[in-house]
């Protein structure tokens, strides 16, 4: 098997089959990253196309210090966040509440039902999960997607987003709490009608 | 009953909640959760949330038409 560095060198020299190879190797990951951040197929396709157009145009700027996929993640994430910001320009600004563990101070804590995984076939429940992600502001959503869904390390995510590792950790915590609270709310509603 | 926590343990819990999904529970947090069922429920529910997303947001393969359009835009031959 030829090493990726060699394929990149060939692609830079204009070898089309090497370029195709790079696109094929990374397109699934980039498409899924786009889907998870953008939340719809059309926008995910735009992110996919723009990412690889950028890759082919700027490949000579890839230093090889990081792996190609984290470099591509950075390009794709920037494109996705830019798109989300453009979309939101006309909408009211939503700001995330500062989670201060409010639930821990109140008295509403209740154990979640067991075997929640079984509920994921329930359309209403899936919808709730999806809406919560859509409601999560993009800066937090990107961190959650990169860390918890794409399994990037804190360091890698920090590199992709060009923020500090401490910042990644804080945003990840807030994103998780935001989603958790939305879900808790939904589960409570479900409980009442049972 | 009012739930009181000092800043030190709150910081540790926050640290836990920003850590790797599979990371080991920080010793202080584990110890605290043994005495504080509310915190245990809370931390567990965050873990459950992440787990649910990891299950529902499974990976899709790139649809054929999407892939065709991609290679067309890039002017590359998709053998
Ligand atoms: Zn506690």
PDB file of N, CA, C and O in Angstrom, chain A residues 19-20 23-24 27-28 31-32 35-36 39 45 48-49 52-53 101 103-104 109-110 112-113 116 120 125-126 129 132-133 147-148 151 169 172-173 176-177 179-180 183, chain B residues 3 10 13-14 16-21 38-39 41-42 45-46 48-50 52-60 62-63 66 69-71 73-79:
ATOM      1  N   UNK A  19      -5.540  12.186  -6.844  1.00  0.00           N
ATOM      2  CA  UNK A  19      -6.545  13.124  -6.317  1.00  0.00           C
ATOM      3  C   UNK A  19      -7.858  12.395  -6.024  1.00  0.00           C
ATOM      4  O   UNK A  19      -8.477  12.592  -4.978  1.00  0.00           O
ATOM      5  N   UNK A  20      -8.253  11.549  -6.973  1.00  0.00           N
ATOM      6  CA  UNK A  20      -9.470  10.752  -6.781  1.00  0.00           C
ATOM      7  C   UNK A  20      -9.364   9.891  -5.525  1.00  0.00           C
ATOM      8  O   UNK A  20     -10.286   9.805  -4.727  1.00  0.00           O
ATOM      9  N   UNK A  23      -9.909  11.894  -2.377  1.00  0.00           N
ATOM     10  CA  UNK A  23     -11.321  12.236  -2.200  1.00  0.00           C
ATOM     11  C   UNK A  23     -12.091  11.010  -1.713  1.00  0.00           C
ATOM     12  O   UNK A  23     -12.867  11.081  -0.756  1.00  0.00           O
ATOM     13  N   UNK A  24     -11.821   9.872  -2.370  1.00  0.00           N
ATOM     14  CA  UNK A  24     -12.533   8.645  -1.981  1.00  0.00           C
ATOM     15  C   UNK A  24     -12.237   8.242  -0.545  1.00  0.00           C
ATOM     16  O   UNK A  24     -13.120   7.805   0.184  1.00  0.00           O
ATOM     17  N   UNK A  27     -14.091  11.075   1.802  1.00  0.00           N
ATOM     18  CA  UNK A  27     -15.409  11.677   1.555  1.00  0.00           C
ATOM     19  C   UNK A  27     -16.486  11.218   2.549  1.00  0.00           C
ATOM     20  O   UNK A  27     -17.334  12.015   2.938  1.00  0.00           O
ATOM     21  N   UNK A  28     -16.431   9.968   2.983  1.00  0.00           N
ATOM     22  CA  UNK A  28     -17.454   9.500   3.926  1.00  0.00           C
ATOM     23  C   UNK A  28     -17.387  10.275   5.242  1.00  0.00           C
ATOM     24  O   UNK A  28     -18.408  10.732   5.763  1.00  0.00           O
ATOM     25  N   UNK A  31     -18.555  13.860   4.657  1.00  0.00           N
ATOM     26  CA  UNK A  31     -20.010  13.926   4.438  1.00  0.00           C
ATOM     27  C   UNK A  31     -20.758  13.794   5.766  1.00  0.00           C
ATOM     28  O   UNK A  31     -21.697  14.541   6.053  1.00  0.00           O
ATOM     29  N   UNK A  32     -20.322  12.870   6.589  1.00  0.00           N
ATOM     30  CA  UNK A  32     -20.978  12.674   7.887  1.00  0.00           C
ATOM     31  C   UNK A  32     -20.759  13.852   8.828  1.00  0.00           C
ATOM     32  O   UNK A  32     -21.665  14.235   9.569  1.00  0.00           O
ATOM     33  N   UNK A  35     -23.208  16.381   7.675  1.00  0.00           N
ATOM     34  CA  UNK A  35     -24.577  16.023   8.087  1.00  0.00           C
ATOM     35  C   UNK A  35     -24.809  16.347   9.557  1.00  0.00           C
ATOM     36  O   UNK A  35     -25.845  16.893   9.939  1.00  0.00           O
ATOM     37  N   UNK A  36     -23.822  15.994  10.366  1.00  0.00           N
ATOM     38  CA  UNK A  36     -23.987  16.161  11.808  1.00  0.00           C
ATOM     39  C   UNK A  36     -23.991  17.627  12.229  1.00  0.00           C
ATOM     40  O   UNK A  36     -24.687  18.001  13.162  1.00  0.00           O
ATOM     41  N   UNK A  39     -27.172  19.300   9.758  1.00  0.00           N
ATOM     42  CA  UNK A  39     -28.477  18.690  10.064  1.00  0.00           C
ATOM     43  C   UNK A  39     -29.386  18.519   8.844  1.00  0.00           C
ATOM     44  O   UNK A  39     -30.579  18.318   9.007  1.00  0.00           O
ATOM     45  N   UNK A  45     -24.076  18.153   1.500  1.00  0.00           N
ATOM     46  CA  UNK A  45     -23.488  17.979   0.169  1.00  0.00           C
ATOM     47  C   UNK A  45     -22.668  19.212  -0.232  1.00  0.00           C
ATOM     48  O   UNK A  45     -21.584  19.090  -0.795  1.00  0.00           O
ATOM     49  N   UNK A  48     -19.464  19.085   1.610  1.00  0.00           N
ATOM     50  CA  UNK A  48     -18.620  18.054   0.999  1.00  0.00           C
ATOM     51  C   UNK A  48     -17.913  18.596  -0.241  1.00  0.00           C
ATOM     52  O   UNK A  48     -16.688  18.488  -0.389  1.00  0.00           O
ATOM     53  N   UNK A  49     -18.684  19.196  -1.129  1.00  0.00           N
ATOM     54  CA  UNK A  49     -18.100  19.709  -2.376  1.00  0.00           C
ATOM     55  C   UNK A  49     -17.096  20.816  -2.115  1.00  0.00           C
ATOM     56  O   UNK A  49     -15.982  20.811  -2.644  1.00  0.00           O
ATOM     57  N   UNK A  52     -13.684  19.604  -0.663  1.00  0.00           N
ATOM     58  CA  UNK A  52     -12.725  18.976  -1.574  1.00  0.00           C
ATOM     59  C   UNK A  52     -12.255  19.923  -2.675  1.00  0.00           C
ATOM     60  O   UNK A  52     -11.129  19.783  -3.166  1.00  0.00           O
ATOM     61  N   UNK A  53     -13.075  20.895  -3.032  1.00  0.00           N
ATOM     62  CA  UNK A  53     -12.595  21.934  -3.951  1.00  0.00           C
ATOM     63  C   UNK A  53     -11.436  22.669  -3.271  1.00  0.00           C
ATOM     64  O   UNK A  53     -10.373  22.876  -3.854  1.00  0.00           O
ATOM     65  N   UNK A 101     -25.467  23.929  36.729  1.00  0.00           N
ATOM     66  CA  UNK A 101     -25.904  22.734  37.442  1.00  0.00           C
ATOM     67  C   UNK A 101     -27.198  22.995  38.194  1.00  0.00           C
ATOM     68  O   UNK A 101     -27.411  22.521  39.287  1.00  0.00           O
ATOM     69  N   UNK A 103     -30.050  21.954  37.857  1.00  0.00           N
ATOM     70  CA  UNK A 103     -30.808  20.751  38.201  1.00  0.00           C
ATOM     71  C   UNK A 103     -30.331  20.139  39.507  1.00  0.00           C
ATOM     72  O   UNK A 103     -31.087  19.512  40.238  1.00  0.00           O
ATOM     73  N   UNK A 104     -29.029  20.349  39.783  1.00  0.00           N
ATOM     74  CA  UNK A 104     -28.490  19.774  41.011  1.00  0.00           C
ATOM     75  C   UNK A 104     -28.970  20.514  42.254  1.00  0.00           C
ATOM     76  O   UNK A 104     -28.946  19.998  43.348  1.00  0.00           O
ATOM     77  N   UNK A 109     -34.687  16.263  40.236  1.00  0.00           N
ATOM     78  CA  UNK A 109     -33.893  15.164  39.711  1.00  0.00           C
ATOM     79  C   UNK A 109     -34.611  13.834  39.884  1.00  0.00           C
ATOM     80  O   UNK A 109     -35.093  13.506  40.955  1.00  0.00           O
ATOM     81  N   UNK A 110     -34.652  13.145  38.801  1.00  0.00           N
ATOM     82  CA  UNK A 110     -35.331  11.860  38.825  1.00  0.00           C
ATOM     83  C   UNK A 110     -34.507  10.934  37.959  1.00  0.00           C
ATOM     84  O   UNK A 110     -34.025  11.329  36.906  1.00  0.00           O
ATOM     85  N   UNK A 112     -33.402   8.528  35.196  1.00  0.00           N
ATOM     86  CA  UNK A 112     -33.941   8.337  33.853  1.00  0.00           C
ATOM     87  C   UNK A 112     -34.383   6.888  33.686  1.00  0.00           C
ATOM     88  O   UNK A 112     -33.846   5.996  34.335  1.00  0.00           O
ATOM     89  N   UNK A 113     -35.368   6.688  32.828  1.00  0.00           N
ATOM     90  CA  UNK A 113     -35.824   5.307  32.628  1.00  0.00           C
ATOM     91  C   UNK A 113     -34.680   4.420  32.135  1.00  0.00           C
ATOM     92  O   UNK A 113     -33.794   4.876  31.405  1.00  0.00           O
ATOM     93  N   UNK A 116     -33.068   3.167  27.826  1.00  0.00           N
ATOM     94  CA  UNK A 116     -33.501   4.252  26.940  1.00  0.00           C
ATOM     95  C   UNK A 116     -33.171   3.966  25.481  1.00  0.00           C
ATOM     96  O   UNK A 116     -33.846   4.453  24.579  1.00  0.00           O
ATOM     97  N   UNK A 120     -35.050   4.578  20.938  1.00  0.00           N
ATOM     98  CA  UNK A 120     -34.574   5.308  19.765  1.00  0.00           C
ATOM     99  C   UNK A 120     -35.325   4.945  18.486  1.00  0.00           C
ATOM    100  O   UNK A 120     -35.174   5.598  17.476  1.00  0.00           O
ATOM    101  N   UNK A 125     -39.248  10.419  19.962  1.00  0.00           N
ATOM    102  CA  UNK A 125     -38.019  10.516  20.740  1.00  0.00           C
ATOM    103  C   UNK A 125     -36.829  10.902  19.856  1.00  0.00           C
ATOM    104  O   UNK A 125     -36.029  11.761  20.199  1.00  0.00           O
ATOM    105  N   UNK A 126     -36.756  10.278  18.692  1.00  0.00           N
ATOM    106  CA  UNK A 126     -35.688  10.604  17.737  1.00  0.00           C
ATOM    107  C   UNK A 126     -35.795  12.059  17.321  1.00  0.00           C
ATOM    108  O   UNK A 126     -34.796  12.752  17.169  1.00  0.00           O
ATOM    109  N   UNK A 129     -34.354  14.251  19.954  1.00  0.00           N
ATOM    110  CA  UNK A 129     -32.890  14.254  19.902  1.00  0.00           C
ATOM    111  C   UNK A 129     -32.398  15.187  18.797  1.00  0.00           C
ATOM    112  O   UNK A 129     -31.458  15.962  18.974  1.00  0.00           O
ATOM    113  N   UNK A 132     -33.059  18.945  19.533  1.00  0.00           N
ATOM    114  CA  UNK A 132     -32.116  19.445  20.539  1.00  0.00           C
ATOM    115  C   UNK A 132     -30.784  19.801  19.888  1.00  0.00           C
ATOM    116  O   UNK A 132     -30.177  20.832  20.199  1.00  0.00           O
ATOM    117  N   UNK A 133     -30.328  18.970  18.959  1.00  0.00           N
ATOM    118  CA  UNK A 133     -29.078  19.254  18.246  1.00  0.00           C
ATOM    119  C   UNK A 133     -29.204  20.514  17.397  1.00  0.00           C
ATOM    120  O   UNK A 133     -28.277  21.316  17.312  1.00  0.00           O
ATOM    121  N   UNK A 147     -15.966  15.889  19.111  1.00  0.00           N
ATOM    122  CA  UNK A 147     -15.487  15.101  20.257  1.00  0.00           C
ATOM    123  C   UNK A 147     -16.308  13.837  20.473  1.00  0.00           C
ATOM    124  O   UNK A 147     -15.756  12.752  20.572  1.00  0.00           O
ATOM    125  N   UNK A 148     -17.611  13.984  20.552  1.00  0.00           N
ATOM    126  CA  UNK A 148     -18.423  12.835  20.962  1.00  0.00           C
ATOM    127  C   UNK A 148     -18.909  11.974  19.798  1.00  0.00           C
ATOM    128  O   UNK A 148     -19.185  10.798  19.982  1.00  0.00           O
ATOM    129  N   UNK A 151     -15.244  11.368  17.504  1.00  0.00           N
ATOM    130  CA  UNK A 151     -14.198  10.798  18.357  1.00  0.00           C
ATOM    131  C   UNK A 151     -12.817  11.439  18.215  1.00  0.00           C
ATOM    132  O   UNK A 151     -11.805  10.771  18.375  1.00  0.00           O
ATOM    133  N   UNK A 169     -12.909  21.785  26.246  1.00  0.00           N
ATOM    134  CA  UNK A 169     -13.507  21.066  27.383  1.00  0.00           C
ATOM    135  C   UNK A 169     -14.735  21.794  27.927  1.00  0.00           C
ATOM    136  O   UNK A 169     -15.749  21.169  28.228  1.00  0.00           O
ATOM    137  N   UNK A 172     -17.547  21.555  25.410  1.00  0.00           N
ATOM    138  CA  UNK A 172     -18.088  20.192  25.354  1.00  0.00           C
ATOM    139  C   UNK A 172     -19.020  19.951  26.537  1.00  0.00           C
ATOM    140  O   UNK A 172     -20.124  19.430  26.388  1.00  0.00           O
ATOM    141  N   UNK A 173     -18.575  20.381  27.703  1.00  0.00           N
ATOM    142  CA  UNK A 173     -19.412  20.214  28.888  1.00  0.00           C
ATOM    143  C   UNK A 173     -20.749  20.937  28.712  1.00  0.00           C
ATOM    144  O   UNK A 173     -21.811  20.379  28.939  1.00  0.00           O
ATOM    145  N   UNK A 176     -23.012  19.180  26.178  1.00  0.00           N
ATOM    146  CA  UNK A 176     -23.606  17.965  26.737  1.00  0.00           C
ATOM    147  C   UNK A 176     -24.741  18.298  27.702  1.00  0.00           C
ATOM    148  O   UNK A 176     -25.773  17.645  27.698  1.00  0.00           O
ATOM    149  N   UNK A 177     -24.510  19.317  28.546  1.00  0.00           N
ATOM    150  CA  UNK A 177     -25.544  19.676  29.523  1.00  0.00           C
ATOM    151  C   UNK A 177     -26.783  20.239  28.837  1.00  0.00           C
ATOM    152  O   UNK A 177     -27.913  19.981  29.243  1.00  0.00           O
ATOM    153  N   UNK A 179     -27.864  19.461  25.824  1.00  0.00           N
ATOM    154  CA  UNK A 179     -28.598  18.339  25.227  1.00  0.00           C
ATOM    155  C   UNK A 179     -29.278  17.499  26.304  1.00  0.00           C
ATOM    156  O   UNK A 179     -30.416  17.067  26.163  1.00  0.00           O
ATOM    157  N   UNK A 180     -28.553  17.319  27.383  1.00  0.00           N
ATOM    158  CA  UNK A 180     -29.103  16.537  28.504  1.00  0.00           C
ATOM    159  C   UNK A 180     -30.387  17.185  29.055  1.00  0.00           C
ATOM    160  O   UNK A 180     -31.372  16.504  29.302  1.00  0.00           O
ATOM    161  N   UNK A 183     -33.331  16.772  26.737  1.00  0.00           N
ATOM    162  CA  UNK A 183     -33.809  15.399  26.775  1.00  0.00           C
ATOM    163  C   UNK A 183     -34.566  15.113  28.069  1.00  0.00           C
ATOM    164  O   UNK A 183     -35.612  14.466  28.068  1.00  0.00           O
TER     165      UNK A 183
ATOM    166  N   UNK B   3     -29.508  21.280  48.309  1.00  0.00           N
ATOM    167  CA  UNK B   3     -28.349  20.529  47.865  1.00  0.00           C
ATOM    168  C   UNK B   3     -27.140  21.446  47.836  1.00  0.00           C
ATOM    169  O   UNK B   3     -27.041  22.334  47.020  1.00  0.00           O
ATOM    170  N   UNK B  10     -17.689  21.026  42.629  1.00  0.00           N
ATOM    171  CA  UNK B  10     -18.375  21.458  41.408  1.00  0.00           C
ATOM    172  C   UNK B  10     -17.403  21.533  40.228  1.00  0.00           C
ATOM    173  O   UNK B  10     -17.720  21.142  39.121  1.00  0.00           O
ATOM    174  N   UNK B  13     -16.652  18.058  39.073  1.00  0.00           N
ATOM    175  CA  UNK B  13     -17.769  17.495  38.303  1.00  0.00           C
ATOM    176  C   UNK B  13     -17.786  18.099  36.899  1.00  0.00           C
ATOM    177  O   UNK B  13     -17.961  17.393  35.909  1.00  0.00           O
ATOM    178  N   UNK B  14     -17.531  19.402  36.831  1.00  0.00           N
ATOM    179  CA  UNK B  14     -17.478  20.066  35.520  1.00  0.00           C
ATOM    180  C   UNK B  14     -16.370  19.453  34.667  1.00  0.00           C
ATOM    181  O   UNK B  14     -16.541  19.203  33.477  1.00  0.00           O
ATOM    182  N   UNK B  16     -15.199  16.460  34.907  1.00  0.00           N
ATOM    183  CA  UNK B  16     -15.680  15.136  34.483  1.00  0.00           C
ATOM    184  C   UNK B  16     -16.609  15.254  33.275  1.00  0.00           C
ATOM    185  O   UNK B  16     -16.530  14.482  32.330  1.00  0.00           O
ATOM    186  N   UNK B  17     -17.485  16.238  33.327  1.00  0.00           N
ATOM    187  CA  UNK B  17     -18.496  16.377  32.273  1.00  0.00           C
ATOM    188  C   UNK B  17     -17.920  16.891  30.956  1.00  0.00           C
ATOM    189  O   UNK B  17     -18.584  16.836  29.922  1.00  0.00           O
ATOM    190  N   UNK B  18     -16.674  17.369  30.991  1.00  0.00           N
ATOM    191  CA  UNK B  18     -16.036  17.804  29.748  1.00  0.00           C
ATOM    192  C   UNK B  18     -14.980  16.819  29.275  1.00  0.00           C
ATOM    193  O   UNK B  18     -14.281  17.064  28.314  1.00  0.00           O
ATOM    194  N   UNK B  19     -14.883  15.699  29.989  1.00  0.00           N
ATOM    195  CA  UNK B  19     -13.836  14.724  29.679  1.00  0.00           C
ATOM    196  C   UNK B  19     -14.298  13.725  28.619  1.00  0.00           C
ATOM    197  O   UNK B  19     -15.444  13.747  28.195  1.00  0.00           O
ATOM    198  N   UNK B  20     -13.379  12.861  28.227  1.00  0.00           N
ATOM    199  CA  UNK B  20     -13.731  11.810  27.266  1.00  0.00           C
ATOM    200  C   UNK B  20     -14.931  11.004  27.743  1.00  0.00           C
ATOM    201  O   UNK B  20     -15.067  10.726  28.928  1.00  0.00           O
ATOM    202  N   UNK B  21     -15.742  10.617  26.778  1.00  0.00           N
ATOM    203  CA  UNK B  21     -16.931   9.827  27.099  1.00  0.00           C
ATOM    204  C   UNK B  21     -16.546   8.557  27.866  1.00  0.00           C
ATOM    205  O   UNK B  21     -17.210   8.160  28.803  1.00  0.00           O
ATOM    206  N   UNK B  38     -28.025  12.484  43.939  1.00  0.00           N
ATOM    207  CA  UNK B  38     -28.409  13.468  42.918  1.00  0.00           C
ATOM    208  C   UNK B  38     -27.310  13.660  41.878  1.00  0.00           C
ATOM    209  O   UNK B  38     -27.570  13.712  40.679  1.00  0.00           O
ATOM    210  N   UNK B  39     -26.089  13.783  42.373  1.00  0.00           N
ATOM    211  CA  UNK B  39     -24.982  13.958  41.432  1.00  0.00           C
ATOM    212  C   UNK B  39     -24.793  12.708  40.587  1.00  0.00           C
ATOM    213  O   UNK B  39     -24.463  12.794  39.402  1.00  0.00           O
ATOM    214  N   UNK B  41     -27.140  10.613  39.661  1.00  0.00           N
ATOM    215  CA  UNK B  41     -28.204  10.624  38.648  1.00  0.00           C
ATOM    216  C   UNK B  41     -27.861  11.605  37.531  1.00  0.00           C
ATOM    217  O   UNK B  41     -28.000  11.312  36.351  1.00  0.00           O
ATOM    218  N   UNK B  42     -27.367  12.756  37.954  1.00  0.00           N
ATOM    219  CA  UNK B  42     -27.072  13.805  36.971  1.00  0.00           C
ATOM    220  C   UNK B  42     -25.953  13.383  36.017  1.00  0.00           C
ATOM    221  O   UNK B  42     -26.112  13.429  34.787  1.00  0.00           O
ATOM    222  N   UNK B  45     -27.021  10.685  33.741  1.00  0.00           N
ATOM    223  CA  UNK B  45     -27.943  11.109  32.683  1.00  0.00           C
ATOM    224  C   UNK B  45     -27.196  11.823  31.547  1.00  0.00           C
ATOM    225  O   UNK B  45     -27.581  11.717  30.390  1.00  0.00           O
ATOM    226  N   UNK B  46     -26.107  12.501  31.895  1.00  0.00           N
ATOM    227  CA  UNK B  46     -25.295  13.124  30.837  1.00  0.00           C
ATOM    228  C   UNK B  46     -24.643  12.034  29.992  1.00  0.00           C
ATOM    229  O   UNK B  46     -24.634  12.088  28.762  1.00  0.00           O
ATOM    230  N   UNK B  48     -25.743   9.067  29.570  1.00  0.00           N
ATOM    231  CA  UNK B  48     -26.798   8.426  28.782  1.00  0.00           C
ATOM    232  C   UNK B  48     -27.132   9.249  27.537  1.00  0.00           C
ATOM    233  O   UNK B  48     -27.380   8.708  26.468  1.00  0.00           O
ATOM    234  N   UNK B  49     -27.137  10.560  27.731  1.00  0.00           N
ATOM    235  CA  UNK B  49     -27.416  11.460  26.607  1.00  0.00           C
ATOM    236  C   UNK B  49     -26.390  11.256  25.485  1.00  0.00           C
ATOM    237  O   UNK B  49     -26.751  11.095  24.321  1.00  0.00           O
ATOM    238  N   UNK B  50     -25.128  11.255  25.878  1.00  0.00           N
ATOM    239  CA  UNK B  50     -24.063  11.094  24.876  1.00  0.00           C
ATOM    240  C   UNK B  50     -24.222   9.749  24.171  1.00  0.00           C
ATOM    241  O   UNK B  50     -24.128   9.653  22.946  1.00  0.00           O
ATOM    242  N   UNK B  52     -26.874   7.975  23.707  1.00  0.00           N
ATOM    243  CA  UNK B  52     -28.015   7.989  22.780  1.00  0.00           C
ATOM    244  C   UNK B  52     -27.645   8.644  21.460  1.00  0.00           C
ATOM    245  O   UNK B  52     -28.008   8.156  20.389  1.00  0.00           O
ATOM    246  N   UNK B  53     -26.913   9.738  21.535  1.00  0.00           N
ATOM    247  CA  UNK B  53     -26.507  10.408  20.294  1.00  0.00           C
ATOM    248  C   UNK B  53     -25.524   9.555  19.505  1.00  0.00           C
ATOM    249  O   UNK B  53     -25.557   9.520  18.285  1.00  0.00           O
ATOM    250  N   UNK B  54     -24.657   8.886  20.215  1.00  0.00           N
ATOM    251  CA  UNK B  54     -23.680   8.047  19.504  1.00  0.00           C
ATOM    252  C   UNK B  54     -24.390   6.909  18.770  1.00  0.00           C
ATOM    253  O   UNK B  54     -23.910   6.438  17.747  1.00  0.00           O
ATOM    254  N   UNK B  55     -25.510   6.467  19.315  1.00  0.00           N
ATOM    255  CA  UNK B  55     -26.260   5.393  18.662  1.00  0.00           C
ATOM    256  C   UNK B  55     -27.089   5.937  17.489  1.00  0.00           C
ATOM    257  O   UNK B  55     -27.090   5.366  16.401  1.00  0.00           O
ATOM    258  N   UNK B  56     -27.773   7.049  17.714  1.00  0.00           N
ATOM    259  CA  UNK B  56     -28.692   7.527  16.670  1.00  0.00           C
ATOM    260  C   UNK B  56     -27.973   8.226  15.515  1.00  0.00           C
ATOM    261  O   UNK B  56     -28.458   8.234  14.403  1.00  0.00           O
ATOM    262  N   UNK B  57     -26.811   8.817  15.801  1.00  0.00           N
ATOM    263  CA  UNK B  57     -26.111   9.531  14.733  1.00  0.00           C
ATOM    264  C   UNK B  57     -25.073   8.612  14.090  1.00  0.00           C
ATOM    265  O   UNK B  57     -23.912   8.950  13.981  1.00  0.00           O
ATOM    266  N   UNK B  58     -25.517   7.449  13.679  1.00  0.00           N
ATOM    267  CA  UNK B  58     -24.568   6.501  13.101  1.00  0.00           C
ATOM    268  C   UNK B  58     -24.142   6.968  11.713  1.00  0.00           C
ATOM    269  O   UNK B  58     -24.768   7.831  11.107  1.00  0.00           O
ATOM    270  N   UNK B  59     -23.061   6.367  11.228  1.00  0.00           N
ATOM    271  CA  UNK B  59     -22.464   6.859   9.989  1.00  0.00           C
ATOM    272  C   UNK B  59     -23.232   6.418   8.743  1.00  0.00           C
ATOM    273  O   UNK B  59     -23.603   5.267   8.599  1.00  0.00           O
ATOM    274  N   UNK B  60     -23.452   7.360   7.860  1.00  0.00           N
ATOM    275  CA  UNK B  60     -24.070   7.071   6.567  1.00  0.00           C
ATOM    276  C   UNK B  60     -22.971   6.927   5.524  1.00  0.00           C
ATOM    277  O   UNK B  60     -21.955   7.600   5.614  1.00  0.00           O
ATOM    278  N   UNK B  62     -21.832   7.778   1.666  1.00  0.00           N
ATOM    279  CA  UNK B  62     -22.188   8.869   0.764  1.00  0.00           C
ATOM    280  C   UNK B  62     -23.107   8.312  -0.329  1.00  0.00           C
ATOM    281  O   UNK B  62     -22.738   7.369  -1.010  1.00  0.00           O
ATOM    282  N   UNK B  63     -24.306   8.876  -0.490  1.00  0.00           N
ATOM    283  CA  UNK B  63     -25.204   8.366  -1.529  1.00  0.00           C
ATOM    284  C   UNK B  63     -24.554   8.476  -2.912  1.00  0.00           C
ATOM    285  O   UNK B  63     -23.764   9.382  -3.161  1.00  0.00           O
ATOM    286  N   UNK B  66     -24.828  11.755  -4.760  1.00  0.00           N
ATOM    287  CA  UNK B  66     -24.010  12.795  -4.118  1.00  0.00           C
ATOM    288  C   UNK B  66     -22.551  12.623  -4.535  1.00  0.00           C
ATOM    289  O   UNK B  66     -21.861  13.597  -4.887  1.00  0.00           O
ATOM    290  N   UNK B  69     -22.036  13.656  -8.203  1.00  0.00           N
ATOM    291  CA  UNK B  69     -21.986  15.116  -8.356  1.00  0.00           C
ATOM    292  C   UNK B  69     -20.669  15.690  -7.835  1.00  0.00           C
ATOM    293  O   UNK B  69     -20.111  16.618  -8.400  1.00  0.00           O
ATOM    294  N   UNK B  70     -20.166  15.083  -6.736  1.00  0.00           N
ATOM    295  CA  UNK B  70     -18.895  15.546  -6.168  1.00  0.00           C
ATOM    296  C   UNK B  70     -17.763  15.411  -7.186  1.00  0.00           C
ATOM    297  O   UNK B  70     -17.025  16.363  -7.432  1.00  0.00           O
ATOM    298  N   UNK B  71     -17.659  14.235  -7.786  1.00  0.00           N
ATOM    299  CA  UNK B  71     -16.561  14.016  -8.735  1.00  0.00           C
ATOM    300  C   UNK B  71     -16.727  14.865  -9.995  1.00  0.00           C
ATOM    301  O   UNK B  71     -15.748  15.286 -10.598  1.00  0.00           O
ATOM    302  N   UNK B  73     -18.125  17.915 -10.041  1.00  0.00           N
ATOM    303  CA  UNK B  73     -17.696  19.265  -9.653  1.00  0.00           C
ATOM    304  C   UNK B  73     -16.168  19.368  -9.620  1.00  0.00           C
ATOM    305  O   UNK B  73     -15.586  20.383 -10.012  1.00  0.00           O
ATOM    306  N   UNK B  74     -15.535  18.297  -9.138  1.00  0.00           N
ATOM    307  CA  UNK B  74     -14.074  18.314  -9.025  1.00  0.00           C
ATOM    308  C   UNK B  74     -13.379  18.001 -10.346  1.00  0.00           C
ATOM    309  O   UNK B  74     -12.150  18.035 -10.425  1.00  0.00           O
ATOM    310  N   UNK B  75     -14.180  17.687 -11.354  1.00  0.00           N
ATOM    311  CA  UNK B  75     -13.650  17.297 -12.671  1.00  0.00           C
ATOM    312  C   UNK B  75     -12.678  16.123 -12.555  1.00  0.00           C
ATOM    313  O   UNK B  75     -11.592  16.116 -13.154  1.00  0.00           O
ATOM    314  N   UNK B  76     -13.073  15.163 -11.735  1.00  0.00           N
ATOM    315  CA  UNK B  76     -12.257  13.967 -11.568  1.00  0.00           C
ATOM    316  C   UNK B  76     -13.038  12.758 -12.043  1.00  0.00           C
ATOM    317  O   UNK B  76     -14.268  12.744 -12.024  1.00  0.00           O
ATOM    318  N   UNK B  77     -12.283  11.762 -12.444  1.00  0.00           N
ATOM    319  CA  UNK B  77     -12.890  10.533 -12.936  1.00  0.00           C
ATOM    320  C   UNK B  77     -13.160   9.608 -11.747  1.00  0.00           C
ATOM    321  O   UNK B  77     -12.242   9.214 -11.048  1.00  0.00           O
ATOM    322  N   UNK B  78     -14.418   9.300 -11.527  1.00  0.00           N
ATOM    323  CA  UNK B  78     -14.758   8.389 -10.436  1.00  0.00           C
ATOM    324  C   UNK B  78     -14.804   6.966 -10.977  1.00  0.00           C
ATOM    325  O   UNK B  78     -15.835   6.467 -11.356  1.00  0.00           O
ATOM    326  N   UNK B  79     -13.630   6.338 -10.995  1.00  0.00           N
ATOM    327  CA  UNK B  79     -13.558   5.006 -11.606  1.00  0.00           C
ATOM    328  C   UNK B  79     -14.471   4.034 -10.877  1.00  0.00           C
ATOM    329  O   UNK B  79     -14.450   3.933  -9.679  1.00  0.00           O
TER     330      UNK B  79
END
